[in-house]
Every structure is written in C-alpha cells, then in structure tokens.
XYZ file of N, CA and C in Angstrom:
558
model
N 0.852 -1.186 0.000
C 0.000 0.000 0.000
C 0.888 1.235 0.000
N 1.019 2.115 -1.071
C 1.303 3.211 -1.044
C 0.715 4.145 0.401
N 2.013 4.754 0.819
C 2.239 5.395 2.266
C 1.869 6.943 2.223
N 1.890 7.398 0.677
C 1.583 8.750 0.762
C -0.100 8.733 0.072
N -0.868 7.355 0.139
C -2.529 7.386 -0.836
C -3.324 8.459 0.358
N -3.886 8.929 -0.385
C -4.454 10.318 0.600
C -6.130 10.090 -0.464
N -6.748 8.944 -0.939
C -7.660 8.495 -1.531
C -8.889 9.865 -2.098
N -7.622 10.583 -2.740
C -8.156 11.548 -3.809
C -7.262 11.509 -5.061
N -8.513 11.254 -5.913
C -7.751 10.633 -7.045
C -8.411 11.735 -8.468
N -7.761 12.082 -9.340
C -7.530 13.277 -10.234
C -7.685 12.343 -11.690
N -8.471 13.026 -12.682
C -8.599 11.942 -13.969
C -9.129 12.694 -14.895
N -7.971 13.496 -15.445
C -7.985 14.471 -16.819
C -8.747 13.705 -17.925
N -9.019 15.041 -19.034
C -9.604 14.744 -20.023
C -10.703 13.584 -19.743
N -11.750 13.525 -19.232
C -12.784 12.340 -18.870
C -13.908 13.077 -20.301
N -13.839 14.196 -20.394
C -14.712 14.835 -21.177
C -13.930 15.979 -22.005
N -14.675 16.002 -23.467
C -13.869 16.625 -24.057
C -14.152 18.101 -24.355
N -13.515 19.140 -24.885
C -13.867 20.984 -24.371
C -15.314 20.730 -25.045
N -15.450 20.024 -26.294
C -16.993 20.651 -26.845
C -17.901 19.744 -25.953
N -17.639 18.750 -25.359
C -18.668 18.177 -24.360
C -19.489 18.993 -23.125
N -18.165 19.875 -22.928
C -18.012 20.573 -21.659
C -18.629 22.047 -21.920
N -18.469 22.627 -23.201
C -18.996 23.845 -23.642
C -20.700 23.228 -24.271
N -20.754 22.106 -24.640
C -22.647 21.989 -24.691
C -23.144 21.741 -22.946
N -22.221 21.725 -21.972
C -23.174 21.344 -20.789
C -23.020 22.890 -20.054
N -21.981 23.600 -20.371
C -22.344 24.974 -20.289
C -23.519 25.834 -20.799
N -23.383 25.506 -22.264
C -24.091 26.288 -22.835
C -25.979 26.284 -22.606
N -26.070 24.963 -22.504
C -26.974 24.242 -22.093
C -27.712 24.971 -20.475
N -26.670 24.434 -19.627
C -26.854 25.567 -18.308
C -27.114 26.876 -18.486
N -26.842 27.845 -19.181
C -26.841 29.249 -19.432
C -27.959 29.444 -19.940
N -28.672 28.823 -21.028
C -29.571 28.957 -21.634
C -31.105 28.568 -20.900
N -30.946 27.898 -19.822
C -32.064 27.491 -18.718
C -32.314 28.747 -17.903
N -34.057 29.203 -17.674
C -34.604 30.106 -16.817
C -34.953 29.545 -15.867
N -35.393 30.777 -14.714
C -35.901 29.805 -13.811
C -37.679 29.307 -13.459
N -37.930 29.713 -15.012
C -39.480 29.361 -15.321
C -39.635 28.035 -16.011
N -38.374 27.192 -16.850
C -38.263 26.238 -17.010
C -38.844 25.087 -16.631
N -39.321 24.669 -15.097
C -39.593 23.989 -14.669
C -38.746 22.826 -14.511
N -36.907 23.197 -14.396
C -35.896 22.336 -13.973
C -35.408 22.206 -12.759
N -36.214 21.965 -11.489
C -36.364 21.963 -10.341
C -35.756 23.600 -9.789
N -34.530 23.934 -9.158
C -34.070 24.137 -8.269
C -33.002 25.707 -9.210
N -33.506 26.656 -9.525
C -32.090 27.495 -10.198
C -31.579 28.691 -9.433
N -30.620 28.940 -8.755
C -30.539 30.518 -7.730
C -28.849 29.905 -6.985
N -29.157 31.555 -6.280
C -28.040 31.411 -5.784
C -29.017 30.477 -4.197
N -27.482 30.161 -3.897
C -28.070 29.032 -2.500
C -26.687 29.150 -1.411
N -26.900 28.905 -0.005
C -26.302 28.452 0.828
C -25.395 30.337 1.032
N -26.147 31.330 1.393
C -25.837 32.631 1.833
C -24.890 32.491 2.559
N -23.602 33.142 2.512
C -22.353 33.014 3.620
C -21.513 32.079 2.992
N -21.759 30.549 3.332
C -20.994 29.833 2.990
C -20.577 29.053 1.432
N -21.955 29.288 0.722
C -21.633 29.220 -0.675
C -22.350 30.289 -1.203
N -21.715 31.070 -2.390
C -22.277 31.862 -3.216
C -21.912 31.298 -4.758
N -23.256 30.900 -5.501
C -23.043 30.011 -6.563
C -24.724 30.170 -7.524
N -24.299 29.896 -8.454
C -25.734 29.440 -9.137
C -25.859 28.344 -9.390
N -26.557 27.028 -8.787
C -26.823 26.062 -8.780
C -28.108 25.707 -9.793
N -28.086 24.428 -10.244
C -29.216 23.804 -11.001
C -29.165 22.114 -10.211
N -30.421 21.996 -9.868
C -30.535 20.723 -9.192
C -30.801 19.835 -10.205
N -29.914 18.620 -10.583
C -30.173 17.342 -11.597
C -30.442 16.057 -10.984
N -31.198 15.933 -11.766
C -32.177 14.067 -11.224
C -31.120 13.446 -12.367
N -30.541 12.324 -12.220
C -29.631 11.628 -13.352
C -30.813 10.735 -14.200
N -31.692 10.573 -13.283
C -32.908 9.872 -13.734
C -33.790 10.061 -14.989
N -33.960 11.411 -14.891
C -35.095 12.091 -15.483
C -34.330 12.834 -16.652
N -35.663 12.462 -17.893
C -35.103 12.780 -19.625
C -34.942 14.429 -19.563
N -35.615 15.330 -18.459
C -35.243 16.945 -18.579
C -34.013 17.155 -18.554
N -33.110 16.293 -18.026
C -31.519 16.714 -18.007
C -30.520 15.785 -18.634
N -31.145 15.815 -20.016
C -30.266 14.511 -20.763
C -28.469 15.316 -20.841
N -29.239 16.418 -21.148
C -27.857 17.239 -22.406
C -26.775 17.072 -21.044
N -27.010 16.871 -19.570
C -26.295 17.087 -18.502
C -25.969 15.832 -18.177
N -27.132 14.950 -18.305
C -26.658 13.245 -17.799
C -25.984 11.895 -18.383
N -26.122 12.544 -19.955
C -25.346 11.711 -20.703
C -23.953 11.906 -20.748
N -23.325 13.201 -20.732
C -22.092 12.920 -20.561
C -21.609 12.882 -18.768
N -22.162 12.751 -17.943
C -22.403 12.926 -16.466
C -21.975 11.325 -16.425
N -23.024 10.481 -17.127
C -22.358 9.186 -16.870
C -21.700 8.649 -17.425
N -21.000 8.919 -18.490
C -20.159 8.482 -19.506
C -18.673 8.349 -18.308
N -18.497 9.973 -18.041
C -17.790 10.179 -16.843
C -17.633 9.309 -15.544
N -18.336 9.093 -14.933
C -18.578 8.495 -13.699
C -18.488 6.880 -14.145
N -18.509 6.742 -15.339
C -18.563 5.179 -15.613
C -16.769 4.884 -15.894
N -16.408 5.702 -15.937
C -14.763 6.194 -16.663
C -13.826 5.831 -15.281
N -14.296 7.088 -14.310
C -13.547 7.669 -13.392
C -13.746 6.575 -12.066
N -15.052 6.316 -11.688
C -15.210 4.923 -10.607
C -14.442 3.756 -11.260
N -14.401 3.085 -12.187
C -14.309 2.119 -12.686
C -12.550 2.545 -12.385
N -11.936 3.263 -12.682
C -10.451 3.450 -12.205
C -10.130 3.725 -10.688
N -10.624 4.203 -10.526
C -10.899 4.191 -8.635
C -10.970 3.207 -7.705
N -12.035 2.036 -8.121
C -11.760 0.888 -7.939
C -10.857 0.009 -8.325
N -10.771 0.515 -9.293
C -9.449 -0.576 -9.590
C -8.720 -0.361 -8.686
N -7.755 0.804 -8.223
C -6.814 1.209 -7.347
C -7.131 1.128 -5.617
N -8.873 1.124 -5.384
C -8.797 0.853 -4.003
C -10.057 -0.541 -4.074
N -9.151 -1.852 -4.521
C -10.012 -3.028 -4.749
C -10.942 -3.189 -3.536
N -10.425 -2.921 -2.123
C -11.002 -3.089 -0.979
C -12.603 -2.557 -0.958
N -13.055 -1.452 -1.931
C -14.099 -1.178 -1.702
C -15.251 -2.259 -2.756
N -14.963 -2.999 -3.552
C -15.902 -4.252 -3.625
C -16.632 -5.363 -2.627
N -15.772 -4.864 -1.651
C -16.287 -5.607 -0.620
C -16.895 -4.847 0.597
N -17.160 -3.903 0.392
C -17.914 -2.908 1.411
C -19.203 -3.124 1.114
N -20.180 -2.183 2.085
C -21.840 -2.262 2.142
C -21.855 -1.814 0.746
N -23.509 -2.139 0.324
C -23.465 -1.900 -1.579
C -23.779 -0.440 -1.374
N -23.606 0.671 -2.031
C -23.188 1.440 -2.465
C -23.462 1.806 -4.415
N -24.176 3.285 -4.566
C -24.106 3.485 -5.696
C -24.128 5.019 -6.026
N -24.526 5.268 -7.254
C -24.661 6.873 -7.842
C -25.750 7.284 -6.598
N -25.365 8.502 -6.180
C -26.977 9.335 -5.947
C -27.386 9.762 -6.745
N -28.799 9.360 -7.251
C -29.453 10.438 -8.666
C -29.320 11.831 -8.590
N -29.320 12.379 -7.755
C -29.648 13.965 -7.347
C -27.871 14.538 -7.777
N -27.760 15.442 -8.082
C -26.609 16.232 -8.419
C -26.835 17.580 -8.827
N -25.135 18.662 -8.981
C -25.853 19.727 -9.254
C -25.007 20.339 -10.295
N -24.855 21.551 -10.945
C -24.668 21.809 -11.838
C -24.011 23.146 -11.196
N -22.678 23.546 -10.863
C -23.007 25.159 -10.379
C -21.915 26.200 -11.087
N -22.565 27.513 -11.170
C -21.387 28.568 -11.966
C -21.158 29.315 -10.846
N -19.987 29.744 -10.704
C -19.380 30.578 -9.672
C -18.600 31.362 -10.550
N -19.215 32.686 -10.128
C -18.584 33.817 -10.738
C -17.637 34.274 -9.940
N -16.916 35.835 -10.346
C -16.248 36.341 -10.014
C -16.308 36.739 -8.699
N -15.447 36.619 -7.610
C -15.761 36.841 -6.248
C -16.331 35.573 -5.150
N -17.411 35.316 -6.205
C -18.182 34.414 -5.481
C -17.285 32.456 -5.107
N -18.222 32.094 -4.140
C -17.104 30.874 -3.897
C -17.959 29.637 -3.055
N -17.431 28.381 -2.355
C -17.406 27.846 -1.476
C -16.658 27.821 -0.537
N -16.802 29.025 0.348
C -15.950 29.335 1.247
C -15.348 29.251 2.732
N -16.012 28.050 2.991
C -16.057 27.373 3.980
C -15.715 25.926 4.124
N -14.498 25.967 5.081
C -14.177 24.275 4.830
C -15.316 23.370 5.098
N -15.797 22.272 4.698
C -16.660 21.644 4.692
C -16.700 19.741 4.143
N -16.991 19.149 4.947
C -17.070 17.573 4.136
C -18.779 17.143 3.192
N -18.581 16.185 2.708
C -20.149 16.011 2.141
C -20.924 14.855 2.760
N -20.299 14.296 4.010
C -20.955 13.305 4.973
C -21.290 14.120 6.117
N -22.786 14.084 6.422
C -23.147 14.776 7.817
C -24.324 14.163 8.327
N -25.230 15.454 9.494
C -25.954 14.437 10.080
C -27.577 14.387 9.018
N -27.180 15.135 7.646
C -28.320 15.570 6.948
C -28.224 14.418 5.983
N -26.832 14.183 5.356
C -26.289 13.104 4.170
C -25.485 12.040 4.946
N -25.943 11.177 6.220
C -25.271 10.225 6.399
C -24.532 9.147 5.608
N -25.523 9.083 4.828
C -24.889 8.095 3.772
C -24.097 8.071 2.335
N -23.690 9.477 2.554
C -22.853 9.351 1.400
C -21.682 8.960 1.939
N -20.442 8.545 0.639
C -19.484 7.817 0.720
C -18.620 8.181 -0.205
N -18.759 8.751 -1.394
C -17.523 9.070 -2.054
C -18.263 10.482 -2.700
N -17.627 11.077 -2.676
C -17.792 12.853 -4.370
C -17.299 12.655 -5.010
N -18.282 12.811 -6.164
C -17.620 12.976 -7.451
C -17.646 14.812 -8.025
N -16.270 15.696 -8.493
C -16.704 17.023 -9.434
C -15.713 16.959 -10.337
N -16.946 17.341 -11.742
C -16.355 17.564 -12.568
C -16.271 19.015 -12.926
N -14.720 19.718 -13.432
C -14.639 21.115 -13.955
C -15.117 20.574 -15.166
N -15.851 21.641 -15.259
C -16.428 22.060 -17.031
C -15.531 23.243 -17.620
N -15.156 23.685 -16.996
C -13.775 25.106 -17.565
C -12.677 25.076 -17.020
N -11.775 25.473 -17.470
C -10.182 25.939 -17.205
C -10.980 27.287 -16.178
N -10.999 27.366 -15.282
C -10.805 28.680 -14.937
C -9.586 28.724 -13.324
N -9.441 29.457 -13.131
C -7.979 30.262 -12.476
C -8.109 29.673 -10.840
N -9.495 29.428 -10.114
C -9.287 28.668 -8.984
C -10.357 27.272 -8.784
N -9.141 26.571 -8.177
C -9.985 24.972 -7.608
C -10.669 24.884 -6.536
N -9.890 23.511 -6.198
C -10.478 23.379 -4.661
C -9.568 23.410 -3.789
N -9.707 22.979 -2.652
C -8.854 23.553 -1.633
C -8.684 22.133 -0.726
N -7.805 21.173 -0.266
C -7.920 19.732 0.303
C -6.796 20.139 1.664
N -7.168 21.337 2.109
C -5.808 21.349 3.403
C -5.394 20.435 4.458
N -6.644 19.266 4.383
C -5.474 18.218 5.162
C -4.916 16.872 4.198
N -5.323 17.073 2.893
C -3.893 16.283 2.277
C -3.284 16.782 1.771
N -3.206 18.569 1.469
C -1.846 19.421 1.508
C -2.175 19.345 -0.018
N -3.158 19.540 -0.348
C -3.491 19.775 -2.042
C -5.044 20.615 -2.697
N -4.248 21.130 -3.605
C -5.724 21.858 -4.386
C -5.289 21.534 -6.082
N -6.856 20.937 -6.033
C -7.485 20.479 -7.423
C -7.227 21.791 -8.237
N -6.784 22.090 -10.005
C -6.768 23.127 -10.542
C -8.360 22.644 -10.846
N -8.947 23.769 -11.551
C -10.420 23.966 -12.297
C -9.430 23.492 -13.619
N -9.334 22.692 -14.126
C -9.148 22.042 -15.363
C -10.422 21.739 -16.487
N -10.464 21.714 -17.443
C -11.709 21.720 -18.207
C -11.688 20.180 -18.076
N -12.896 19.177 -17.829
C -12.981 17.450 -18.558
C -12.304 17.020 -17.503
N -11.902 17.663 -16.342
C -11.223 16.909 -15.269
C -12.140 16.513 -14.119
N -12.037 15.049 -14.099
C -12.718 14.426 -12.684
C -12.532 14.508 -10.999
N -12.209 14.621 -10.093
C -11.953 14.167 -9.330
C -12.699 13.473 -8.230
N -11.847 12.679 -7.821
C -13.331 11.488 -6.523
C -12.558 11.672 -5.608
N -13.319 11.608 -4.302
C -12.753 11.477 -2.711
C -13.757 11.154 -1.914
N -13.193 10.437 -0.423
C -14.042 10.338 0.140
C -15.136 11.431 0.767
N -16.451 11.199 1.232
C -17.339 12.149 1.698
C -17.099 12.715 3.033
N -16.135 11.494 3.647
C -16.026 11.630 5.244
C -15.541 13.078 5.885
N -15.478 13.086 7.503
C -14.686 14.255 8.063
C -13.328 14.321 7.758
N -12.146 13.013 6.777
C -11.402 12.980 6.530
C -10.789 13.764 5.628
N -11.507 14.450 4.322
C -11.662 15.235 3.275
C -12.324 16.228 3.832
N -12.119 17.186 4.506
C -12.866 18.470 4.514
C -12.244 19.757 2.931
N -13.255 20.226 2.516
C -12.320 20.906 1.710
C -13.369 22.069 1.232
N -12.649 22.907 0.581
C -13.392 24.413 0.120
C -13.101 24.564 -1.042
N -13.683 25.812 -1.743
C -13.437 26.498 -3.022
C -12.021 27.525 -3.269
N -11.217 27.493 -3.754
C -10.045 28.558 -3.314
C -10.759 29.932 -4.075
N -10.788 30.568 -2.735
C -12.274 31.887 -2.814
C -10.971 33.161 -2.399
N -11.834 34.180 -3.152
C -12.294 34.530 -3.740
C -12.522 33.685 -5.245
N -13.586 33.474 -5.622
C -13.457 33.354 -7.306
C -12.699 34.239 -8.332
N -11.799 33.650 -9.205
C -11.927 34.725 -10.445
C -11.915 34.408 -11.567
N -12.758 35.434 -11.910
C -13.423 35.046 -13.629
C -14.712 34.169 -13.678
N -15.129 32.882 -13.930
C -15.843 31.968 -14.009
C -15.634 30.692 -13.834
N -15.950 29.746 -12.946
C -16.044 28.606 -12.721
C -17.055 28.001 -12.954
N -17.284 26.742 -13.620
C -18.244 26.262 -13.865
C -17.823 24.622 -13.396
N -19.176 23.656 -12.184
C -18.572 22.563 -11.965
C -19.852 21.839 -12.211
N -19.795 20.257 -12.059
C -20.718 19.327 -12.194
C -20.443 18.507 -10.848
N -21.514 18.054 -9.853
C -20.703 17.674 -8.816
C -22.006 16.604 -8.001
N -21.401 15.695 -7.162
C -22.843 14.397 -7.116
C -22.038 13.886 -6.121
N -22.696 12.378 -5.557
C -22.265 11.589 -4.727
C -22.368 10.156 -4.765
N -21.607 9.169 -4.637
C -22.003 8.016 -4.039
C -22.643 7.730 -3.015
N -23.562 6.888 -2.594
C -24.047 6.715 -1.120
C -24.391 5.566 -0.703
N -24.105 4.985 0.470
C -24.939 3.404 0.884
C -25.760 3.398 0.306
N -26.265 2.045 0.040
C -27.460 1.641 -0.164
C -28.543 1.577 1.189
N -30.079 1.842 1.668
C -30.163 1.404 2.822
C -30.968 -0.206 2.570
C-alpha cells in the first residue's frame, strides 16, 4: 500500500472541451421558469453560486446526464481498480440527485466543509467535474493539495470528516462545476 494514498484521485480529459462547452451552454440557456427543479443562488455566507438541481434519472436533463455518466462510468471504474477493498464494502451506488453550479467572479465555497453529515449520512464518495479551465480549484488542506479547475477533469474522494475541503475563494473570472455523490445503499 502506497504510504503517501491520501484516496483523492484526479482523472484528466474524462470529457472533451466541446462536451463541456454543450453542458455549459446548455446551463446558461435554462430560466428559472423552465420547470428544472431548483435554479438561484443558495447556501448565503458559505456558498455563493448558481446552482441547477439534476435528477440523473429524469429525460429533462439529458444534455447534462449523458455525458455525467459516460464520466462516472470512466472515473469509478479506475478508482476501484486502485482501491479493490471497496468491492467488498456495504453496496453502495450513484446518488441520482446532483448539481450543476457557476461561480462567478468573487463568489465561492468558502467554507471548509465535508459532504458526509448528520443531513447526508450516507454518502461515501464525491464525485466534481470542472467544465472550464478557470484560475481557482479546490482547496484539500489536510492532504496538503488543491485540485486546478481544469476543463474534462474528474476528481473522486471520500465524503467523510477525513476530506474536509473548500473552493479557493475569492473566485476569479468563471467557474463552472458538475458535482454528485455516491451513497450506501439502505
């Protein structure tokens, strides 16, 4: 077992720029009369973002879920390979629910934070994908690393208090991410 695995794992090019500029463009072009659940800024203080809530389920968010799982079928499937131990854990899968968010200039996730709590007990791994090159990532200060915003780039980690991590905030320019979870099964 590698002594420095800090079980965040990075997986360029998963999607390619015009994949990534139709799930932009796509996003931009949605109101919030649409009737695509969930569109605004959310989470005052600690996130400032424009979010779109996605069902992976449902045909309203193809242009978002087809390459969503193309991805996730890419990036788990290498993940496991490298941590075999989790085939043998409780079953575990996609959460349908995911979100879509643009973070502009200034704006951020600015608060360290994990994605296992007493609201999402059961998640177990994050998945985000950058949809743009833009100028800041994420922020992983206790494994001493930050994700660039790379365009088509994956990254997975665990959900636990082990991964706490943020947006490197202030924003600048535009960020655009795609971002979901694994979770027990109950």
């Amino acid at each position: 077992m590698d002594s420095n695995c800090n079980f965040l794992e990075v997986y360029d090019d998963v999607l390619s720029k015009e994949e990534c500029d139709k799930v932009i463009e796509t996003f931009e072009s949605i109101s919030p009369l649409s009737g695509r659940k969930v569109y605004g800024s959310g989470n005052a203080g600690a996130k400032q973002a424009t979010t779109l809530f996605c069902d992976i389920r449902s045909d309203l968010f193809d242009t978002f879920n087809q390459p969503v799982r193309s991805v996730l079928v890419k990036g788990l499937t290498s993940y496991k390979s490298k941590y075999s131990f989790l085939h043998m854990t409780r079953a575990w899968a996609l959460h349908p629910y995911y979100n879509i968010q643009k973070y502009e200039e200034g704006q951020g996730y600015f608060t360290l934070h994990n994605e296992q709590d007493n609201e999402n007990p059961s998640r177990m791994l994050v998945w985000m994908l950058y949809l743009n090159d833009a100028e800041c990532g994420t922020e992983f200060p206790y494994q001493d690393k930050v994700t660039d915003a790379k365009r088509g780039r994956l990254v997975l980690w665990p959900a636990a208090w082990t991964h706490p991590h943020k947006g490197v905030t202030p924003n600048k320019g535009l960020k655009y991410i795609a971002t979901g979870w694994y979770c027990y099964e109950k």
